[in-house]
Short mmCIF file of C-alpha atoms and ligand atoms in Angstrom, two decimals:
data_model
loop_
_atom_site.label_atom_id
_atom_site.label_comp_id
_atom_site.label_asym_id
_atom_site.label_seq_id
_atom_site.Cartn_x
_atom_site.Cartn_y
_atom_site.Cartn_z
CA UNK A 190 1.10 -3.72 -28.85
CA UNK A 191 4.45 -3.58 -30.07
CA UNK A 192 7.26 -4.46 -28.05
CA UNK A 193 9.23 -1.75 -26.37
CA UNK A 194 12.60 -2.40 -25.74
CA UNK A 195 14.29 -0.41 -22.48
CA UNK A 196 12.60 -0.74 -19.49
CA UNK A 197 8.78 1.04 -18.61
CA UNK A 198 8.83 3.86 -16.48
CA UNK A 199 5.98 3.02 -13.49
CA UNK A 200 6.17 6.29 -11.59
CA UNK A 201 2.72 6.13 -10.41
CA UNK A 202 2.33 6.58 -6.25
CA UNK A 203 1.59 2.82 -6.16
CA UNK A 204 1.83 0.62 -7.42
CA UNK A 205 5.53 0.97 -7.29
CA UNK A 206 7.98 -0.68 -9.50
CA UNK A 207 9.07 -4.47 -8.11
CA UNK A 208 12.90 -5.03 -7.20
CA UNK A 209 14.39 -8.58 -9.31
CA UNK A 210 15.22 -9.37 -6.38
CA UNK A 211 11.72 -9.06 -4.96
CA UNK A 212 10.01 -11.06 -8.11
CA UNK A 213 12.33 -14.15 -7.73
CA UNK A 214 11.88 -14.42 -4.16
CA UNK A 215 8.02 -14.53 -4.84
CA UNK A 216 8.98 -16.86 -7.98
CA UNK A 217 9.62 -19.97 -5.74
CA UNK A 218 7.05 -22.98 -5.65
CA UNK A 219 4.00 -22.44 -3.61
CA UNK A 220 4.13 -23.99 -0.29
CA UNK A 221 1.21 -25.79 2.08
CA UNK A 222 0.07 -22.99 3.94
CA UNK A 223 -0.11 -25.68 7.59
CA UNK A 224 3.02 -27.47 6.69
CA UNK A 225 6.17 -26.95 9.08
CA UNK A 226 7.95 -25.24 6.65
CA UNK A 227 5.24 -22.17 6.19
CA UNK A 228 6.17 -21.31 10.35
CA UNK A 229 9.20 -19.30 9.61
CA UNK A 230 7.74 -17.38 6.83
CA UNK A 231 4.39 -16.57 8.58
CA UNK A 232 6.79 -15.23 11.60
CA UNK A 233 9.19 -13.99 9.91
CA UNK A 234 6.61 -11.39 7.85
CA UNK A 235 4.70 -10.69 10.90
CA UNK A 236 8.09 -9.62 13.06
CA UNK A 237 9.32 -8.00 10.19
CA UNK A 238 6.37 -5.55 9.82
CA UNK A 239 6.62 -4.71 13.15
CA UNK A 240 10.38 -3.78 12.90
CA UNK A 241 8.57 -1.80 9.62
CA UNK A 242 5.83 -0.09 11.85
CA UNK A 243 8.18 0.75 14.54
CA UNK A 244 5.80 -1.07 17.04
CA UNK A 245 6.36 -3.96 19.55
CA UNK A 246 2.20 -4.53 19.92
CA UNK A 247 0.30 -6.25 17.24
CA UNK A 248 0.18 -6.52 13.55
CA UNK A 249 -2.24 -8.45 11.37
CA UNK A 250 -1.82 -9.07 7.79
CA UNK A 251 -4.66 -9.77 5.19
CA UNK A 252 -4.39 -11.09 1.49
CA UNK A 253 -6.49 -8.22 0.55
CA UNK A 254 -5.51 -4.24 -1.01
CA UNK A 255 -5.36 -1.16 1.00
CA UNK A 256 -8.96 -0.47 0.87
CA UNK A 257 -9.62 -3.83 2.76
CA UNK A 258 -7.12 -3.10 5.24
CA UNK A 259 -8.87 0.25 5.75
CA UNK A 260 -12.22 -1.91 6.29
CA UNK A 261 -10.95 -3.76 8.95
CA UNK A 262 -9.30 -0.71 10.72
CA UNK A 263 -13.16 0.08 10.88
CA UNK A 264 -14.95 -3.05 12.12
CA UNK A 265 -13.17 -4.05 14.50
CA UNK A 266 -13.19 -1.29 16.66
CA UNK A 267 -15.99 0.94 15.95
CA UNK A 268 -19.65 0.06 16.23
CA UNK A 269 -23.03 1.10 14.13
CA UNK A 270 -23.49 4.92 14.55
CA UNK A 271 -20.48 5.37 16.36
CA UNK A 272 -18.88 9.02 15.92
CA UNK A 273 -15.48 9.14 14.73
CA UNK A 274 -13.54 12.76 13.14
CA UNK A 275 -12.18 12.89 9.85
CA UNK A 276 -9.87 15.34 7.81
CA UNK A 277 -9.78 16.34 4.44
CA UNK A 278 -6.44 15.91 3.04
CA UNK A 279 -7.00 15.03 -0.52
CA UNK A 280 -8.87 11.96 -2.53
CA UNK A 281 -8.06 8.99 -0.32
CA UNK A 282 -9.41 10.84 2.77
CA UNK A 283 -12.57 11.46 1.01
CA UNK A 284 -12.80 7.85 0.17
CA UNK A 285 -12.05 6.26 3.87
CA UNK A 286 -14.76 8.70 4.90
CA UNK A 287 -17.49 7.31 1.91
CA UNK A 288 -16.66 4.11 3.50
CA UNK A 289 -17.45 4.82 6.80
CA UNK A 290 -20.72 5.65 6.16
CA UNK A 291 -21.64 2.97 4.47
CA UNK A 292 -20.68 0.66 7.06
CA UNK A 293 -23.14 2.82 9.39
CA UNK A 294 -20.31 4.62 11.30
CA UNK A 295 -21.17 8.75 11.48
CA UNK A 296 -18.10 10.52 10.33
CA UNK A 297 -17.82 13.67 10.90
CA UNK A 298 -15.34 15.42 8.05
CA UNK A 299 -12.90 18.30 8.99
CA UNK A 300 -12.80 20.15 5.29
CA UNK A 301 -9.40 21.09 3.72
CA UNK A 302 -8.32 22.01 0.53
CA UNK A 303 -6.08 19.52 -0.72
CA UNK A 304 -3.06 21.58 -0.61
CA UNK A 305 -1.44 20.16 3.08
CA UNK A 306 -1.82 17.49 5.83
CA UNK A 307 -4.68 17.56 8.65
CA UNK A 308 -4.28 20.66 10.99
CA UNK A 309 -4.00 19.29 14.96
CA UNK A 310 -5.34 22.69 15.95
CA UNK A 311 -8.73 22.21 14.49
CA UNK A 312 -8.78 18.39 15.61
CA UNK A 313 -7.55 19.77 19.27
CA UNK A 314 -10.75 22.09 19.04
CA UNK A 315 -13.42 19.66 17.47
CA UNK A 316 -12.27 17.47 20.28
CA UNK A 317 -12.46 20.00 23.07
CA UNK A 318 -15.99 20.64 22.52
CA UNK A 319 -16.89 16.93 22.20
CA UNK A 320 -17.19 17.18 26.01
CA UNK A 321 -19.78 13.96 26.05
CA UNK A 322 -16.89 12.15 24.12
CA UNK A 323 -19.21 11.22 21.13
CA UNK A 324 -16.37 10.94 19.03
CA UNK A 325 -14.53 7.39 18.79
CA UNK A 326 -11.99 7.82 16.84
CA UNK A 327 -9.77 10.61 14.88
CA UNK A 328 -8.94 9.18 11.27
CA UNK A 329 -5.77 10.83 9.19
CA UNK A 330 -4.32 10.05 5.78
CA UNK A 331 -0.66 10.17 6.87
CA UNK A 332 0.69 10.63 3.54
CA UNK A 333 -1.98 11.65 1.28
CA UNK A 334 -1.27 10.11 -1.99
CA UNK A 335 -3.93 12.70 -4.25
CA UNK A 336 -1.95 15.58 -3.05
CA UNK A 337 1.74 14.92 -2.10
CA UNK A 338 1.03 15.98 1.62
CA UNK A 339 2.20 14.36 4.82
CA UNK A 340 0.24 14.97 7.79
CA UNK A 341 1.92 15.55 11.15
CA UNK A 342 0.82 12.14 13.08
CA UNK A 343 3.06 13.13 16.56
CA UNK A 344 0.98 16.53 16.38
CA UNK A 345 -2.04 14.59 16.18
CA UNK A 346 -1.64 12.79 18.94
CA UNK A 347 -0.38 15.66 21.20
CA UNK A 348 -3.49 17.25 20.19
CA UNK A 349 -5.68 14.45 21.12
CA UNK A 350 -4.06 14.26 24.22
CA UNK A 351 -4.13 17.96 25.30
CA UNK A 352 -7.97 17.95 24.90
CA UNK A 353 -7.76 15.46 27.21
CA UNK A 354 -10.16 13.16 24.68
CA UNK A 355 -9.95 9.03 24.75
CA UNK A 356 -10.55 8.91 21.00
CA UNK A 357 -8.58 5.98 18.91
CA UNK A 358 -5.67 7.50 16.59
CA UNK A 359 -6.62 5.72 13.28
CA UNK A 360 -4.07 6.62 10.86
CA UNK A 361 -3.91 5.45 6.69
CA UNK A 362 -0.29 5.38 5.97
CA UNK A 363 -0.92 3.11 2.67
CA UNK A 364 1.35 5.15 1.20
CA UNK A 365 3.61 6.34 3.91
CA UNK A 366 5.20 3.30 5.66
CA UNK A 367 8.85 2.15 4.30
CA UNK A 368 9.00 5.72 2.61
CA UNK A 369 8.09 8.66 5.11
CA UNK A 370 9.24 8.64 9.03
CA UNK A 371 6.27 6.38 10.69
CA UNK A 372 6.67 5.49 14.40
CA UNK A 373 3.79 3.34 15.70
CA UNK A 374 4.59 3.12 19.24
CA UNK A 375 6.39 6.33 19.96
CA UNK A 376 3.70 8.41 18.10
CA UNK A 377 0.76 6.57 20.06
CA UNK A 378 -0.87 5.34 17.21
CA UNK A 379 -3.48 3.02 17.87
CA UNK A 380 -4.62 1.65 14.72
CA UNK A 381 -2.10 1.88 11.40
CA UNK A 382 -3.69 1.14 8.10
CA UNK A 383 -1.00 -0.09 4.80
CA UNK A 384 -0.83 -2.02 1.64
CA UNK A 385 1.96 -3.85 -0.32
CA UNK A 386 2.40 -2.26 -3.47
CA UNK A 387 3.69 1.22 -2.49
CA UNK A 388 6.73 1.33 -0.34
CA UNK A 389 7.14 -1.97 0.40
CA UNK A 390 8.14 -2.72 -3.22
CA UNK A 391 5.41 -5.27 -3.97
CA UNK A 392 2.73 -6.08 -6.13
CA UNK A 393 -0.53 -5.34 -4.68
CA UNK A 394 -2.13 -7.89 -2.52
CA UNK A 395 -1.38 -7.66 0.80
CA UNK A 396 -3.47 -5.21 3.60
CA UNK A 397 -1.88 -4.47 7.28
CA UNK A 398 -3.12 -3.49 10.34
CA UNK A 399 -0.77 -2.38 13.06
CA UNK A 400 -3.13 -2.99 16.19
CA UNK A 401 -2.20 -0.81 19.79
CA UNK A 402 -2.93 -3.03 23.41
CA UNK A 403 -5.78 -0.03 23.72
CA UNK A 404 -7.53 -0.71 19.92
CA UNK A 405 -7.24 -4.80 20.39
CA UNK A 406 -8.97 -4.43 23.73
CA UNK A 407 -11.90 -2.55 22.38
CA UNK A 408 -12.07 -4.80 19.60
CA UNK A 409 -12.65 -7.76 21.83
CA UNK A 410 -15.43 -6.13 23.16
CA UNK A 411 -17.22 -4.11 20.26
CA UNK A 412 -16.60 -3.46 16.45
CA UNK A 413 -19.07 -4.37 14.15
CA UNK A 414 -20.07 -7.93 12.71
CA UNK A 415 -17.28 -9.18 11.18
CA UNK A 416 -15.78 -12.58 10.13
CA UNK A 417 -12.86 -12.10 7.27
CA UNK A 418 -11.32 -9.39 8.81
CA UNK A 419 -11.17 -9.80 12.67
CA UNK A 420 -8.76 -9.63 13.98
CA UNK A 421 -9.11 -12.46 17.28
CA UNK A 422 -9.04 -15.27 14.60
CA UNK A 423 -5.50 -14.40 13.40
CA UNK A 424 -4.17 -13.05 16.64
CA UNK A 425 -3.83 -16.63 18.29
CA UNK A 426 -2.84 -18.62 15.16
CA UNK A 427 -0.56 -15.32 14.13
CA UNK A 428 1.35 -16.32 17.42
CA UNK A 429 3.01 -19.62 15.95
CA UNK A 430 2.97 -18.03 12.43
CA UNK A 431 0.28 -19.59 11.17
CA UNK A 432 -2.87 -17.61 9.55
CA UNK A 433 -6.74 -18.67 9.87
CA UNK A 434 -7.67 -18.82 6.27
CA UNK A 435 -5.09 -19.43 3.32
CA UNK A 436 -2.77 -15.96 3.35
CA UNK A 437 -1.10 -15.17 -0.07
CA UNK A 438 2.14 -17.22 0.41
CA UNK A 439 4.14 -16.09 -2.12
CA UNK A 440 3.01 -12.52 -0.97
CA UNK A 441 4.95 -12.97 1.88
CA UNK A 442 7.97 -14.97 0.06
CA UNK A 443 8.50 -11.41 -1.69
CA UNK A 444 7.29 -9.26 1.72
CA UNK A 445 10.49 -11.08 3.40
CA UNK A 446 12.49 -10.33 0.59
CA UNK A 447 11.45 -6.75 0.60
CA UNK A 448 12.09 -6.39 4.75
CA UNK A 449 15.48 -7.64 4.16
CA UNK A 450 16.06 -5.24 1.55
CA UNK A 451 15.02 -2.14 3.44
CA UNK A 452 16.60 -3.17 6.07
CA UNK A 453 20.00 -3.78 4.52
CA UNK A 454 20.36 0.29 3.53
CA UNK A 455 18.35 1.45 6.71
CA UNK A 456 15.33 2.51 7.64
CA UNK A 457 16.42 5.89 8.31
CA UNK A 458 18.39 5.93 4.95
CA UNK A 459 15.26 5.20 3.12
CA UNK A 460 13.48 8.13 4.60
CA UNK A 461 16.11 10.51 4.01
CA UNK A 462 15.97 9.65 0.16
CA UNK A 463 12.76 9.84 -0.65
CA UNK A 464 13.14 12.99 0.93
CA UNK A 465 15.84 14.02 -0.99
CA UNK A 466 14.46 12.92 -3.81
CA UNK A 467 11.02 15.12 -3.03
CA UNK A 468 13.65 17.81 -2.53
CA UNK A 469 14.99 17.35 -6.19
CA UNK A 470 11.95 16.90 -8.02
CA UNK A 471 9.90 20.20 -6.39
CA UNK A 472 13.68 21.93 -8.07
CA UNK A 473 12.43 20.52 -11.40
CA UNK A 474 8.83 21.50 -10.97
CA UNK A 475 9.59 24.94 -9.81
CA UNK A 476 12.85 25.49 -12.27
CA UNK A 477 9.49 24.64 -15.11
CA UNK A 478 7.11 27.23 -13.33
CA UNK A 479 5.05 24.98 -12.31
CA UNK A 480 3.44 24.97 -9.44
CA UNK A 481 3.52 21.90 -6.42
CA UNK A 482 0.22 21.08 -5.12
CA UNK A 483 1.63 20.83 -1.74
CA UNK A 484 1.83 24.38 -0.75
CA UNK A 485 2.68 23.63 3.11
CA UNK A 486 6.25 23.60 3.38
CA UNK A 487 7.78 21.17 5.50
CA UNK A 488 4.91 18.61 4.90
CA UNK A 489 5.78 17.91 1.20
CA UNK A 490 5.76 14.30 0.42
CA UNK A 491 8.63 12.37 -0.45
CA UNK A 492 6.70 9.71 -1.99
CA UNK A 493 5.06 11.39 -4.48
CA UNK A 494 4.64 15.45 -6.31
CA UNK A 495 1.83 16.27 -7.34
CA UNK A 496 2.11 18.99 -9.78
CA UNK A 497 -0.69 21.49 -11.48
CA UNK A 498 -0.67 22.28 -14.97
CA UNK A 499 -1.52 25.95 -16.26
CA UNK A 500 -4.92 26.85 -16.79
CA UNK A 501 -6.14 25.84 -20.51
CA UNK A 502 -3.85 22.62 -20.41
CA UNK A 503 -4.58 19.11 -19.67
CA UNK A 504 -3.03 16.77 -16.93
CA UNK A 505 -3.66 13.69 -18.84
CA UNK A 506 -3.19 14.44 -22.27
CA UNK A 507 0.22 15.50 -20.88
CA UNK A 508 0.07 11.86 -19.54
CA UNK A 509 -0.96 10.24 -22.25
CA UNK A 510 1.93 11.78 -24.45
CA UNK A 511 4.53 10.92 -21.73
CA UNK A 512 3.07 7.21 -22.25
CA UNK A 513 3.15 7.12 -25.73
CA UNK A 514 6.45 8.70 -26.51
CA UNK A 515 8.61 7.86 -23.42
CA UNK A 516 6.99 4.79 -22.15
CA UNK A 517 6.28 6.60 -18.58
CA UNK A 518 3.55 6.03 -16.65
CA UNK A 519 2.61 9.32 -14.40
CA UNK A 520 -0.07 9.46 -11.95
CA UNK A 521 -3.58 10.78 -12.30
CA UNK A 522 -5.01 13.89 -10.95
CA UNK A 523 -8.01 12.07 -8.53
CA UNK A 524 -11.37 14.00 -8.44
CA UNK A 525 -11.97 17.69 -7.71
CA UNK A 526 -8.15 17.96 -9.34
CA UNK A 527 -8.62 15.13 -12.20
CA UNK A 528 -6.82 16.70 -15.58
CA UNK A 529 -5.82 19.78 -13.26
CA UNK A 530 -2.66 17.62 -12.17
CA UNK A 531 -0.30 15.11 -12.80
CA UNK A 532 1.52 12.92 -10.23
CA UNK A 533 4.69 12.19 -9.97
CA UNK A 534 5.96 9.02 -8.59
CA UNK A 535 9.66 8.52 -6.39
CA UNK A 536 8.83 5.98 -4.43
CA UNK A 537 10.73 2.33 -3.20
CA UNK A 538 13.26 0.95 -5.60
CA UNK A 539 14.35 4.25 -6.72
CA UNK A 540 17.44 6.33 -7.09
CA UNK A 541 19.08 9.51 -8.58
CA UNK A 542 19.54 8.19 -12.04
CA UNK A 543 15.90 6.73 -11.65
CA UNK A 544 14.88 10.73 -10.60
CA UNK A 545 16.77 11.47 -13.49
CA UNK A 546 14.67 9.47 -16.02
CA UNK A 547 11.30 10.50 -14.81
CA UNK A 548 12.29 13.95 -14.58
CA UNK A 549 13.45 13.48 -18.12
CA UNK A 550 9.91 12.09 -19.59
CA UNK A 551 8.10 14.97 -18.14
CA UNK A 552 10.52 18.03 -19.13
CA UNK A 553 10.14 16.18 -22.97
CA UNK A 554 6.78 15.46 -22.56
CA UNK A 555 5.99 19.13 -21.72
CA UNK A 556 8.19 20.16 -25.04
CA UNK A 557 6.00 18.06 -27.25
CA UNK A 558 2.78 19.28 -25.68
CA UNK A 559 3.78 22.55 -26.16
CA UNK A 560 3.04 23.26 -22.76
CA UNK A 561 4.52 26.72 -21.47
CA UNK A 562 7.55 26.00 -18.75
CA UNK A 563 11.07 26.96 -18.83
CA UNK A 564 13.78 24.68 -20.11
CA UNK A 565 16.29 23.37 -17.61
CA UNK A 566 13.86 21.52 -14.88
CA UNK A 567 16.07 18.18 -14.94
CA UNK A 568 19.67 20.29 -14.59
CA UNK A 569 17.81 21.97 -11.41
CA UNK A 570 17.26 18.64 -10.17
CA UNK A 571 20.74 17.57 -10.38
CA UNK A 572 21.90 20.53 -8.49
CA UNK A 573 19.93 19.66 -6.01
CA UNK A 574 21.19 16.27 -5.77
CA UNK A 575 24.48 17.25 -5.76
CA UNK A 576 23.86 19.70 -2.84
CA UNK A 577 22.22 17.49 -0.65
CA UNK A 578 24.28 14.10 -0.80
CA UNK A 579 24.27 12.41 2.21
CA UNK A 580 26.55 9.53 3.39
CA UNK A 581 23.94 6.68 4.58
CA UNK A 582 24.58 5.97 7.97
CA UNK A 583 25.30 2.53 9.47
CA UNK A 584 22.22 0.30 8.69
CA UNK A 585 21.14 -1.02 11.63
C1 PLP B 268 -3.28 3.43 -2.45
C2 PLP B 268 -3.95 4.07 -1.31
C3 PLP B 268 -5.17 3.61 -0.82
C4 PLP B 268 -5.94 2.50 -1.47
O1 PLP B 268 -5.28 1.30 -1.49
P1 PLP B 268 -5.79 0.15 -2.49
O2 PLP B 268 -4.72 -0.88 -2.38
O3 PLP B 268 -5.89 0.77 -3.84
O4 PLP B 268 -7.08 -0.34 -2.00
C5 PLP B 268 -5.70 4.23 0.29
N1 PLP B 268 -5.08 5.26 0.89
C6 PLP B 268 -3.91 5.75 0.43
C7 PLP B 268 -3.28 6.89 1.13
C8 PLP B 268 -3.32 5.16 -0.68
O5 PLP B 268 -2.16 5.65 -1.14
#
């Protein structure tokens, strides 16, 4: 293909565009993975996600994507046939589910309709009448990346708790962590499920598991057969930074890189603008006529909007023009809503003038498809913006 010259537009929901800063970091020479100088970075990456996951107990880290991390979750604490409850948020629920069974687990699947998070109330209920305690485990997509929903983890937990149930808390925040409030230890998660390449500014390649006291000790004593991704063989070596097998060194070069990063403007800052940014695109979308999938308020995503096109036109040939003529890339719509949506991406190394751009490609990119929407989305953005500056506070 031609060149193009300005820079792409990746506003996919992951993968997310890389900071420079990010790239050169990973840039550097390879290292040997048992030499004294790998230590620091092995320990450094493993402390660092847990200042990311807001936890002080265990995390693991695999050279693998999301959907490996999500395998692991799995075998390492649940056995053959085991029971575990499952909601319905969008695609990537759906898929964690399909996976379960096929590793022999018996999922049992709350149904939604793709249009908000998982509802405690119904997993408070399921759980009360699971009087034998059948049920394992209670699996959430925390920030369902088909849909632009977040679901309410702290809920989720209350609700496991009021029914008085022992079940794990198994959460996928892929998508979620470094973008969307996530709090490990003070939410009683036991098991936490991300990848690299959405938040965390980097390529794809690397799978976590945050790991609860409560989840390790079951794992030591059930799970399912399991060799790659168990998580005994890189707890002791984990402990002087070290990993079992060969981890993807220059992963973790960029992962440190990235943890500084976030870090330097804040945790708390980064939350506050994606949500901001969430704020300013639904402005857009809703200044067009268009409608948000989300239609929960309070639990829209600042990560990602997914947004539905009026009947008789198509999601991705809306897509494909943004592509051709703008050099944006926009998100799919994932099964029961492929061509019905587009996604929108504002995640990681983002900021108003980056809003600005995206918002931009769509508003033309609806003009040239001829697609019906009122003029103006983009200036509704900016008024948004402009009403809802914040100053960052301290980084900490
Ligand atoms: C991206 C994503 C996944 C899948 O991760 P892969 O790296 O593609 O395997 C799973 N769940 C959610 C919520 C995601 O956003």
């Amino acid at each position: 293909m031609a060149h193009r010259s300005g820079r792409h537009f990746l506003q996919i929901p992951g993968p997310s565009p890389v900071p420079d800063r990010v790239l050169r970091a990973m840039a550097a020479q390879t290292i040997d993975h048992r030499g004294p100088n790998f230590a620091d970075v092995g320990r450094k990456a493993l402390d660092g996600m847990k200042s990311i996951f807001k936890t002080q107990q265990n995390v693991f880290i695999f050279p693998s994507s999301g959907t490996g991390a999500w395998e692991a979750a799995l075998v390492n604490v649940l056995g053959h046939g085991d029971h575990v409850l499952m909601y319905e948020t969008g695609h990537f629920a759906t898929l964690w589910m399909k996976m379960a069974t096929r590793l022999g687990l018996k999922p049992e699947f709350i149904e939604g309709d793709w249009r908000g998070g998982a509802d405690p109330d119904q997993i408070e209920a399921r759980l009360r009448a699971d009087t034998a305690h059948e049920i394992k485990a209670v699996c959430v997509v925390h920030n369902e990346t088909s849909t632009g929903s977040v679901s309410p983890i702290a809920e989720v937990r209350r609700a496991i708790d009021a029914a008085g149930h022992p079940a794990l808390l198994m959460v996928d925040t892929i998508s979620g962590l470094a973008s969307v409030d996530f709090r490990f230890d003070e939410w009683g998660v036991d098991v936490a499920v991300s990848g690299s390449q959405k938040g965390l500014m980097l390529p794809p390649g690397l799978g976590f598991n945050a790991v609860s006291e409560k989840a390790y000790e079951v794992s030591l004593k059930g799970g399912m057969p399991r060799s790659y991704w168990d998580w005994k063989d890189m707890k002791g070596i984990n402990a002087t930074g070290y990993f079992p097998y060969t981890p993807a060194t220059n992963m973790l070069f960029g992962l440190n890189e990235a943890i500084a990063m976030i870090h330097d403007e804040g945790l708390e800052n980064v939350f506050a603008r994606h949500q901001r940014h969430g704020a300013a695109t639904r402005a857009a979308v809703r200044h067009w006529g268009l409608e948000v999938l989300c239609a929960k308020q309070g639990q829209e995503s600042g990560v990602l909007t997914a947004v539905m096109m009026p009947e008789g036109h198509s999601a991705d040939a809306l897509r494909a023009t943004a592509l051709r003529h703008y050099d944006i890339s926009l998100g799919n719509g994932l099964s029961k809503v492929a061509d019905k949506v587009f996604r929108i991406g504002h995640l990681g190394d983002f900021n108003d003038l980056t809003l600005i751009g995206t918002l931009s490609g769509v508003e033309l990119a609806l003009r040239k498809m001829g697609v019906p929407h009122r003029a103006g989305g983009v200036d509704a953005a900016m008024t948004k913006l402009e009403t809802t500056m914040f100053e960052p506070i301290a980084a900490e």
